[in-house]
Coordinates of C-alpha atoms and ligand atoms in Angstrom, one line a residue:
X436 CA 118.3 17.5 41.0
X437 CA 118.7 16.8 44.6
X438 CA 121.2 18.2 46.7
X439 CA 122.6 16.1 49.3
X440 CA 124.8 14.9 51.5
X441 CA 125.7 11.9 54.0
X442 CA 127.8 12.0 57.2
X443 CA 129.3 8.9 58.2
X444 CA 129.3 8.1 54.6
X445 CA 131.7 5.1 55.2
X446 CA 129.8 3.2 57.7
X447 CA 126.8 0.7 57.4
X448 CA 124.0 3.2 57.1
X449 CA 126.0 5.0 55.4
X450 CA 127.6 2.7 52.5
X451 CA 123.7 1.5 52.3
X452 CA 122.9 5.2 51.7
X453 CA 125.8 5.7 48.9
X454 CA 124.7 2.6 47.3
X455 CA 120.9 3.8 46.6
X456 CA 122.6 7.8 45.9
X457 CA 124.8 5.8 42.9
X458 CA 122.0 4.0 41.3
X459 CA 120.5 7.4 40.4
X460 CA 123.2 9.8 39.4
X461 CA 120.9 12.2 37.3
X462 CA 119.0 12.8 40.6
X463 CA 121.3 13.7 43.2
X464 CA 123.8 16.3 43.1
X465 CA 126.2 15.0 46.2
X466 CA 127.4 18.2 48.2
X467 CA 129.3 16.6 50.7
X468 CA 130.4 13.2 52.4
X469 CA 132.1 12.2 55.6
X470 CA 133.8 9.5 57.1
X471 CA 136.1 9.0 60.3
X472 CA 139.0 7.3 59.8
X473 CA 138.8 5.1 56.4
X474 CA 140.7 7.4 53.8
X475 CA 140.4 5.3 51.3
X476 CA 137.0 4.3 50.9
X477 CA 135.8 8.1 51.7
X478 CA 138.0 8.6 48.7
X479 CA 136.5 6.3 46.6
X480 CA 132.8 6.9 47.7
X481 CA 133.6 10.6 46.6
X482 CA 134.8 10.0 43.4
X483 CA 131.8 7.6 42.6
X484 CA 129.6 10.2 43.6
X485 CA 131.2 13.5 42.0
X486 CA 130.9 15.1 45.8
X487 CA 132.0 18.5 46.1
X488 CA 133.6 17.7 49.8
X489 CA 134.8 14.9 51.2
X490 CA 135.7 15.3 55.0
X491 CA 137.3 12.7 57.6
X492 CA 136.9 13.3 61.1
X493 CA 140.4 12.4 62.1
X494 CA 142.4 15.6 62.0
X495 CA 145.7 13.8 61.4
X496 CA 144.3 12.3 58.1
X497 CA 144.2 15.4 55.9
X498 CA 147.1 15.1 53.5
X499 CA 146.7 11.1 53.1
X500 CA 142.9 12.7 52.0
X501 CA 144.1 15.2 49.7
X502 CA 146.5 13.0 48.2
X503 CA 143.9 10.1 47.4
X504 CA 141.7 12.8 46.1
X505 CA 144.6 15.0 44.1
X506 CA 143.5 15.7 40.9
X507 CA 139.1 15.3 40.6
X508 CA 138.5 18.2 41.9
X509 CA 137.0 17.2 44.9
X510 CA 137.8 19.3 48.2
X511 CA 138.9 17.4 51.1
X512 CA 138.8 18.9 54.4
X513 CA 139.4 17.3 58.0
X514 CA 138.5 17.1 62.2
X515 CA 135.5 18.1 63.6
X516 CA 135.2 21.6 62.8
X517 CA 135.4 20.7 59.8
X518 CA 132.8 18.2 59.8
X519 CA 130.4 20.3 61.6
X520 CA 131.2 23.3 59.0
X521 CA 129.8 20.8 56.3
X522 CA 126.6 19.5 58.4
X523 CA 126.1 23.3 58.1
X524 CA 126.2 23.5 53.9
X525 CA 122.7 23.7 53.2
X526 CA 121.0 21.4 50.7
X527 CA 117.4 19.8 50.3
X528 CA 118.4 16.2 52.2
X529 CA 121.3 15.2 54.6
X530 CA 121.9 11.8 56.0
X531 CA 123.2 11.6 59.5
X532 CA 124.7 8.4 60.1
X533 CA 128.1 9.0 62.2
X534 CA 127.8 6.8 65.2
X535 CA 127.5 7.7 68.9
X536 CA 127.4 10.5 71.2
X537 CA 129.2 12.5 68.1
X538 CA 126.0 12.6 66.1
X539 CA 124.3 15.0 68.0
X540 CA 126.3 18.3 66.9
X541 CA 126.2 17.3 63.5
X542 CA 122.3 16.3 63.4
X543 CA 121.5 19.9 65.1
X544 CA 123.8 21.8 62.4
X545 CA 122.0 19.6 60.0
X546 CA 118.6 20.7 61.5
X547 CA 119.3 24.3 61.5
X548 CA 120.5 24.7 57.4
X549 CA 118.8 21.4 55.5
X550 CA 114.7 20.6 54.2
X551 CA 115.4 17.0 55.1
X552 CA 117.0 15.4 58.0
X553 CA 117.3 11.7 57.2
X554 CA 118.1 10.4 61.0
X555 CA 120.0 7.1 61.7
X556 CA 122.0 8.3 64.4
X557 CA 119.7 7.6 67.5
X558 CA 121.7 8.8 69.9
X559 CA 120.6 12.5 68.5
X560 CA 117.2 11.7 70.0
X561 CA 118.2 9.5 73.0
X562 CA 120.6 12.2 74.4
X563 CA 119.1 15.6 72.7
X564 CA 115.5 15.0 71.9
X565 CA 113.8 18.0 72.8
X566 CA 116.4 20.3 71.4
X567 CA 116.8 18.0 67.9
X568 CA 113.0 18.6 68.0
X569 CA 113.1 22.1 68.5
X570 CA 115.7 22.9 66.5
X571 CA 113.8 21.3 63.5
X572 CA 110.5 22.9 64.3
X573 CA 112.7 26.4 64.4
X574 CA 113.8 25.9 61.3
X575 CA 110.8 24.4 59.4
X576 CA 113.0 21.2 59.0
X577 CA 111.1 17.8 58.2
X578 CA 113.1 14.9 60.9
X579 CA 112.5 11.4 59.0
X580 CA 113.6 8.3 61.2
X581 CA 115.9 5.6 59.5
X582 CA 115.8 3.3 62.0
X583 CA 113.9 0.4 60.9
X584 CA 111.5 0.2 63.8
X585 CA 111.0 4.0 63.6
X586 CA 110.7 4.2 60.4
X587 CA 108.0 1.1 60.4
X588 CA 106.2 3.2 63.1
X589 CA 106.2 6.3 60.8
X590 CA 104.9 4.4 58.1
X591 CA 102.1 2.3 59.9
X592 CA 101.1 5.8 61.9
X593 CA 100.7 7.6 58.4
X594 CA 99.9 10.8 60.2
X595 CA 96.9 9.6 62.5
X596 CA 99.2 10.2 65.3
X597 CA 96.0 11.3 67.9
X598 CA 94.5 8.0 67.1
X599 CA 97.6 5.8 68.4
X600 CA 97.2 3.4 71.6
X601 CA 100.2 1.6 71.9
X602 CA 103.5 1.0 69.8
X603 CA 105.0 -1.8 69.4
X604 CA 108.5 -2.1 68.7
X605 CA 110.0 -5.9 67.7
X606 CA 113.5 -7.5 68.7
X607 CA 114.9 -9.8 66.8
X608 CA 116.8 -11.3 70.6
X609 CA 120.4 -11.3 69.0
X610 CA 122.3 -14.1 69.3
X611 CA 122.1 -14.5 73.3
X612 CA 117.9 -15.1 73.0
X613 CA 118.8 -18.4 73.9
X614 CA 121.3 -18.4 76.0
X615 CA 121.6 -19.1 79.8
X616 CA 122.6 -15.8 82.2
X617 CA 125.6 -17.7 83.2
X618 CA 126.8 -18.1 79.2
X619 CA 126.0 -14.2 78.7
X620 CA 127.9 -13.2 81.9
X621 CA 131.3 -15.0 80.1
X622 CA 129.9 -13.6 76.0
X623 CA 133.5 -12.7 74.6
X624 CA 132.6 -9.2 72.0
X625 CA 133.5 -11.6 69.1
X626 CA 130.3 -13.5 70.0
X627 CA 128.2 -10.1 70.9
X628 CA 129.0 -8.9 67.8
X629 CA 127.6 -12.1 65.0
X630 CA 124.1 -10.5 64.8
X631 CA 121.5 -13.2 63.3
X632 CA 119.8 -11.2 61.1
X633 CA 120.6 -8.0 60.4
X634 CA 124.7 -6.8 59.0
X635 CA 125.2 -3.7 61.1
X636 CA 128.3 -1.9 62.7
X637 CA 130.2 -3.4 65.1
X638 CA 128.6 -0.8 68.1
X639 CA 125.2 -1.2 67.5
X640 CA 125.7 -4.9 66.7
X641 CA 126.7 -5.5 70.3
X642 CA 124.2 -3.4 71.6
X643 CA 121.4 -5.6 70.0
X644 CA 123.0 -8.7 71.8
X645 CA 122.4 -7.1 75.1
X646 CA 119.1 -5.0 74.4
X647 CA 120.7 -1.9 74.7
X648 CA 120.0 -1.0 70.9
X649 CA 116.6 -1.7 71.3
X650 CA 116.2 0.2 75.3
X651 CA 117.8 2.9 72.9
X652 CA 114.9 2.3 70.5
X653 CA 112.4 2.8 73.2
X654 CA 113.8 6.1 74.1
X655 CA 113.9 7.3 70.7
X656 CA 110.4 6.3 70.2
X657 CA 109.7 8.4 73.5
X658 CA 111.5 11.3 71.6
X659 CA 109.8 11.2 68.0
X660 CA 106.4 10.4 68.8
X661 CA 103.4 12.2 71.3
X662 CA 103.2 8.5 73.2
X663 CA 103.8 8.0 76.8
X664 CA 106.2 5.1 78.6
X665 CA 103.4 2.9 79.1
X666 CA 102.2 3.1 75.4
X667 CA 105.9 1.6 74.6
X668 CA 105.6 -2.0 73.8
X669 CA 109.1 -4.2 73.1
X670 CA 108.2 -8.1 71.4
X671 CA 110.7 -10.7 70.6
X672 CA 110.5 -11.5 66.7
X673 CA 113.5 -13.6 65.8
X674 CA 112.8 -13.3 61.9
X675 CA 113.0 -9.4 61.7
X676 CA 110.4 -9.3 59.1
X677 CA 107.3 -7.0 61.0
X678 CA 109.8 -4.1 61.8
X679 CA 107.0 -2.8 64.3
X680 CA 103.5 -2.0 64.7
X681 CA 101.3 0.4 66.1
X682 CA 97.8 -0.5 67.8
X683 CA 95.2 2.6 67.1
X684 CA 91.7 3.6 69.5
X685 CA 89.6 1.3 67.5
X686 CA 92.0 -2.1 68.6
X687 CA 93.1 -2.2 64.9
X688 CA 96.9 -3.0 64.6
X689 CA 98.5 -1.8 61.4
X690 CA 102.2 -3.7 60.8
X691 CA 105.1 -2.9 59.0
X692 CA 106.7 -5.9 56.9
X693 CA 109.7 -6.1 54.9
X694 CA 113.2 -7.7 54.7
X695 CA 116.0 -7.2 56.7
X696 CA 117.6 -4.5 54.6
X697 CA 118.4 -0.8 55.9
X698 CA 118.3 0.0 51.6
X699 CA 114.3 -0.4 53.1
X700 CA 114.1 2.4 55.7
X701 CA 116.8 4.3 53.9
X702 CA 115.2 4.5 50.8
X703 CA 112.1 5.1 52.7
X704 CA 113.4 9.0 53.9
X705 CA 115.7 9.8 50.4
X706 CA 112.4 9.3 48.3
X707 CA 109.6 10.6 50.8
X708 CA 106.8 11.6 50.4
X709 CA 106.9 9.5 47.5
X710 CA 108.1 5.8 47.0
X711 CA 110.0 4.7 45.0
X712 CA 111.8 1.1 43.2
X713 CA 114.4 0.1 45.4
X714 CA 116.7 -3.1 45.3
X715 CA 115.3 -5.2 48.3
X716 CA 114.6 -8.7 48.3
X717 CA 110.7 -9.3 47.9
X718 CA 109.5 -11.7 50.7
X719 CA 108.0 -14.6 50.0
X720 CA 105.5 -15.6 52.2
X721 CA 105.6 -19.4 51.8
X722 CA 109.0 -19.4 52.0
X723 CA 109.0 -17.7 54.9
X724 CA 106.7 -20.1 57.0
X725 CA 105.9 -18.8 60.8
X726 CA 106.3 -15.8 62.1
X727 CA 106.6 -16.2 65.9
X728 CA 106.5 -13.6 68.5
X729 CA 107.3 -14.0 72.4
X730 CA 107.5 -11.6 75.6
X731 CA 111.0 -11.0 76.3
X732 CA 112.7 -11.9 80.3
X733 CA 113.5 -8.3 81.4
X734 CA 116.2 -10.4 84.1
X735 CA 118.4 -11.6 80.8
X736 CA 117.7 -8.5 79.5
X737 CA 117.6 -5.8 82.1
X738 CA 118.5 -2.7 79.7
X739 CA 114.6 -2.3 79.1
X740 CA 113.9 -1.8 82.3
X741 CA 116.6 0.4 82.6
X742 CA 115.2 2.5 79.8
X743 CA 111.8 2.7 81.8
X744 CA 113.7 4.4 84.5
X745 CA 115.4 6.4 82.2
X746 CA 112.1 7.5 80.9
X747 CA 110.3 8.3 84.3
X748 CA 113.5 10.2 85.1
X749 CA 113.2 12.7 82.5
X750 CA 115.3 15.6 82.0
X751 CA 119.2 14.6 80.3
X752 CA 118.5 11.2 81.8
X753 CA 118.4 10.0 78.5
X754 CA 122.0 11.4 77.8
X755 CA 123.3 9.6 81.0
X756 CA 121.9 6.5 79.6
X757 CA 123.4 6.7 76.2
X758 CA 126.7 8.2 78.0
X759 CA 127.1 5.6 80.2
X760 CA 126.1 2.3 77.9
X761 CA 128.9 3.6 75.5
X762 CA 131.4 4.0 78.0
X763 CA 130.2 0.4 79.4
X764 CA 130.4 -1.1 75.6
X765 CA 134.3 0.2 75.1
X766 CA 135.4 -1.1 78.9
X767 CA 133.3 -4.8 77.2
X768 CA 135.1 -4.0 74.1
X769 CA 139.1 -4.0 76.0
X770 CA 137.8 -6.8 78.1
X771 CA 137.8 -5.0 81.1
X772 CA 134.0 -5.6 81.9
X773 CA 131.7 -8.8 81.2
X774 CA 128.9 -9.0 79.0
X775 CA 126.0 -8.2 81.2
X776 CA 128.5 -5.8 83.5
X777 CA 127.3 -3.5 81.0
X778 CA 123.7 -2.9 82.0
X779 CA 125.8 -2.5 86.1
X780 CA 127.9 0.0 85.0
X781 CA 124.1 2.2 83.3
X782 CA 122.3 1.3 86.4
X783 CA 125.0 2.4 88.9
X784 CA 125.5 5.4 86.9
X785 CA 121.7 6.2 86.7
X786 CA 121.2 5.8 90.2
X787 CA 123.2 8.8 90.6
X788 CA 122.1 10.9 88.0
X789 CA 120.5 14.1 89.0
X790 CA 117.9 15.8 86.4
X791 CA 116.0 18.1 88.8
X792 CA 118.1 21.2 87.0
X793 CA 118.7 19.9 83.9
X794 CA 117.9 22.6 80.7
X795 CA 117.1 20.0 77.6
X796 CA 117.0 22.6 75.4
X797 CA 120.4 23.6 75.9
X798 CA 123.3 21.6 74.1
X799 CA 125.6 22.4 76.3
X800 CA 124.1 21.0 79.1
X801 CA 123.3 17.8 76.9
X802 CA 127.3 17.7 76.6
X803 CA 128.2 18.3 80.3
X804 CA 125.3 15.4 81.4
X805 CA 127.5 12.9 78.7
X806 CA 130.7 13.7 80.2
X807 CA 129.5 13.2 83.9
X808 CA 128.0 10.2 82.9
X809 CA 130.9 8.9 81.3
X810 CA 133.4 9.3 84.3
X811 CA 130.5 8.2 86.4
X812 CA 130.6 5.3 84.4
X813 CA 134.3 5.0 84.4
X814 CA 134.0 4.7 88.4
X815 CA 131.5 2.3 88.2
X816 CA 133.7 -0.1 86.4
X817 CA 136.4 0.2 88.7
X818 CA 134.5 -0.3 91.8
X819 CA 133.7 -3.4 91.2
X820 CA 130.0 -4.9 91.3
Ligands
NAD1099 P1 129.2 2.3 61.8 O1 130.1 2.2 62.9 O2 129.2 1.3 60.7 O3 129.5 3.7 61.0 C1 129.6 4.9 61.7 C2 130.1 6.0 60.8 O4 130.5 7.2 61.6 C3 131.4 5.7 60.0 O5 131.4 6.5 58.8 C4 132.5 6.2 60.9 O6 133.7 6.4 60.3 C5 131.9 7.5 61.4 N1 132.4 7.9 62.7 C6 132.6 7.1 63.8 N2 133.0 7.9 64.9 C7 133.0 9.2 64.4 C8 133.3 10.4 65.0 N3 133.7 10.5 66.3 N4 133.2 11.5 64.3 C9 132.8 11.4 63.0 N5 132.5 10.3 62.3 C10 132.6 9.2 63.1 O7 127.8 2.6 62.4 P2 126.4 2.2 61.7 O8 126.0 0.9 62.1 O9 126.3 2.7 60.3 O10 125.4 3.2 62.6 C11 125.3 4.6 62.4 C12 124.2 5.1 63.3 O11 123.0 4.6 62.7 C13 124.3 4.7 64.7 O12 123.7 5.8 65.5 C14 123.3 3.5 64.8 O13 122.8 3.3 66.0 C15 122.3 3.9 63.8 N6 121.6 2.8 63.1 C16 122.3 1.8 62.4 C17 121.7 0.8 61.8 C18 122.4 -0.3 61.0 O14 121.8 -1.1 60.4 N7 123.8 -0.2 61.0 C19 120.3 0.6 62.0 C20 119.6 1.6 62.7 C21 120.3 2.7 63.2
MG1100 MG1 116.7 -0.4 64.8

């Protein structure tokens, strides 16, 4: 048996996760879960599971925790200290799937004490790449993307990384592709949020509406693989079905298919290096018709350029980026900003983002760059643009 765990247990990637865990009890011994503020299903994905620790990041949430779980056995712990203190249990495979800026800490414990880091939240690379990367090569730990595109990438790559040319990483356009600028500038959160393809949390829901997700995508792809900027490709793919391709030396372009199901990807890192049944649709080709592919208009979407800079910046540029795009997304979120306000609030804060002194492989420094960026981004907003 299998031990593992799952952080962020009781979110998209994370129910998706429990979902292929429960199918195979006699596999996987569950060490611990986590969730952040939704006691009861946390409660009820521990009790499926038979995990040994069930943790919720709000600190305030510990007795209603206990008391759901009073009785199986099952510890419950709470607040971040806690969480991090279970990142650092080590076991053969960990999932980590909390979302944000509040991944990183608990990817790097993960990286330091587990075989297997399964690795959903991108922000890890986005903000901390070099260290997440370092702290895994320290500790002989194997990092296995769960994004889709990443994990399509991974896949199509198959370890002839000195042989890749160009990757090429496919947007499904969210629900804005057609739009006109003057609809996105007025896009109320309820309309960022209805995603066409793809039934993901609310954060990186919105993100995909204004490219954000996928300028994250780029700098992840920056992070996990030896390719330069200009070997980063971004195509507009409104079925979702080719979650990415890479182009090798000889012109040959190998493509990653499947359905819009994170089970996919998932499943992908809990059974590697081997594959194994899972419960995805299987696509039907002549149902499916076209597939249809388009360059993307970088003025309707200006977070990928903004990720270019963010790239030819270097340094904890990538950390003001991701710092400043979620600070953006909550102002959207009260209503404070517009819709595309979001990519003036990164670009503002960008421009005065200094990475001459920057240590990457210090996590400290990761954490002050978020929290400058943040009030930077704050300032922004009130200025005006
Ligand atoms: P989500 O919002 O549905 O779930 C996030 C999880 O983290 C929940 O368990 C939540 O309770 C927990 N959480 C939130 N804030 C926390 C905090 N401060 N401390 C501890 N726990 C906290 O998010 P999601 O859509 O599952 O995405 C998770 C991560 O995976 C993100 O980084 C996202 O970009 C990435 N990702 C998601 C998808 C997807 O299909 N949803 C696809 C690719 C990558
Ligand atoms: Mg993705």
């Amino acid at each position: 048996m299998r031990r593992v765990s799952v952080f962020g247990a009781t979110g998209s990637v994370g129910q998706n996760t429990i979902d292929l865990i429960a199918r195979r009890p006699d596999d996987f011994d569950v060490v611990a879960i986590s969730g952040g503020a939704n006691v009861a299903l946390l409660a009820a994905q521990a009790k499926l599971l038979r995990a040994d620790l069930a943790v919720i990041a709000q600190d305030d949430l510990l007795s209603d925790l206990q008391d759901a779980l009073a009785g199986t056995g099952i510890q419950a712990a709470a607040g971040r200290c806690a969480l991090l203190d279970a990142a650092a249990i080590p076991v053969d495979w960990a999932m980590s799937a909390v979302v944000g800026f509040a991944g990183l800490e608990i990817s790097l414990a993960i990286a330091k004490n587990t075989r297997t880091l399964a690795l959903a939240n991108k922000e890890s690379l986005v903000c901390g790449g070099a260290l997440l990367q370092k702290t895994c090569a320290d500790h002989q730990t194997r990092l296995l993307p769960v994004d889709s595109e990443h994990s399509a990438i991974f896949q199509c790559i198959a370890g002839a990384d000195k042989l890749v040319e160009r990757v090429i990483l496919t947007a499904s356009g969210g629900p804005f592709l057609k739009s006109s600028l003057a609809a996105m500038e007025q896009a109320t959160p309820e309309q960022a949020v209805a995603h066409p393809n793809w039934d993901m949390g609310q954060r990186i829901s919105i993100d995909s509406a204004s490219m954000f997700n996928k300028a994250m995508e780029v700098l992840e792809t920056h992070a996990l693989f030896d390719v330069t900027p200009d070997q980063i490709e971004v195509i507009i793919h409104p079925q979702s079905i080719v979650h990415s391709m890479v182009g090798f030396t000889d012109g040959a372009i190998m493509a990653h298919l499947g359905p819009a199901d994170m089970r996919g990807p998932i499943g992908f890192a809990l059974n590697w290096p081997e594959r194994a049944d899972l419960p995805v649709e299987r696509l039907d080709f002549g149902a499916l018709g076209a597939l249809s592919f388009q360059h993307l208009d970088p003025v309707q979407f200006p977070a990928l350029g903004l990720a270019e800079q963010t790239m030819q910046m270097g340094g904890l540029a990538g950390a003001a980026f991701n710092a400043a795009k979620e600070a953006a997304l909550d102002l959207f979120l009260a209503r404070q900003i517009g819709f595309l306000d979001m990519a003036r609030v990164v670009r503002a804060v960008l421009a005065q983002t200094d990475v001459a002194s920057n240590d990457i492989l210090c996590v400290e420094a990761v954490i002050a760059a978020d929290a400058i960026a943040r009030v930077k981004a704050g300032e922004a907003a009130q200025k005006g643009f």
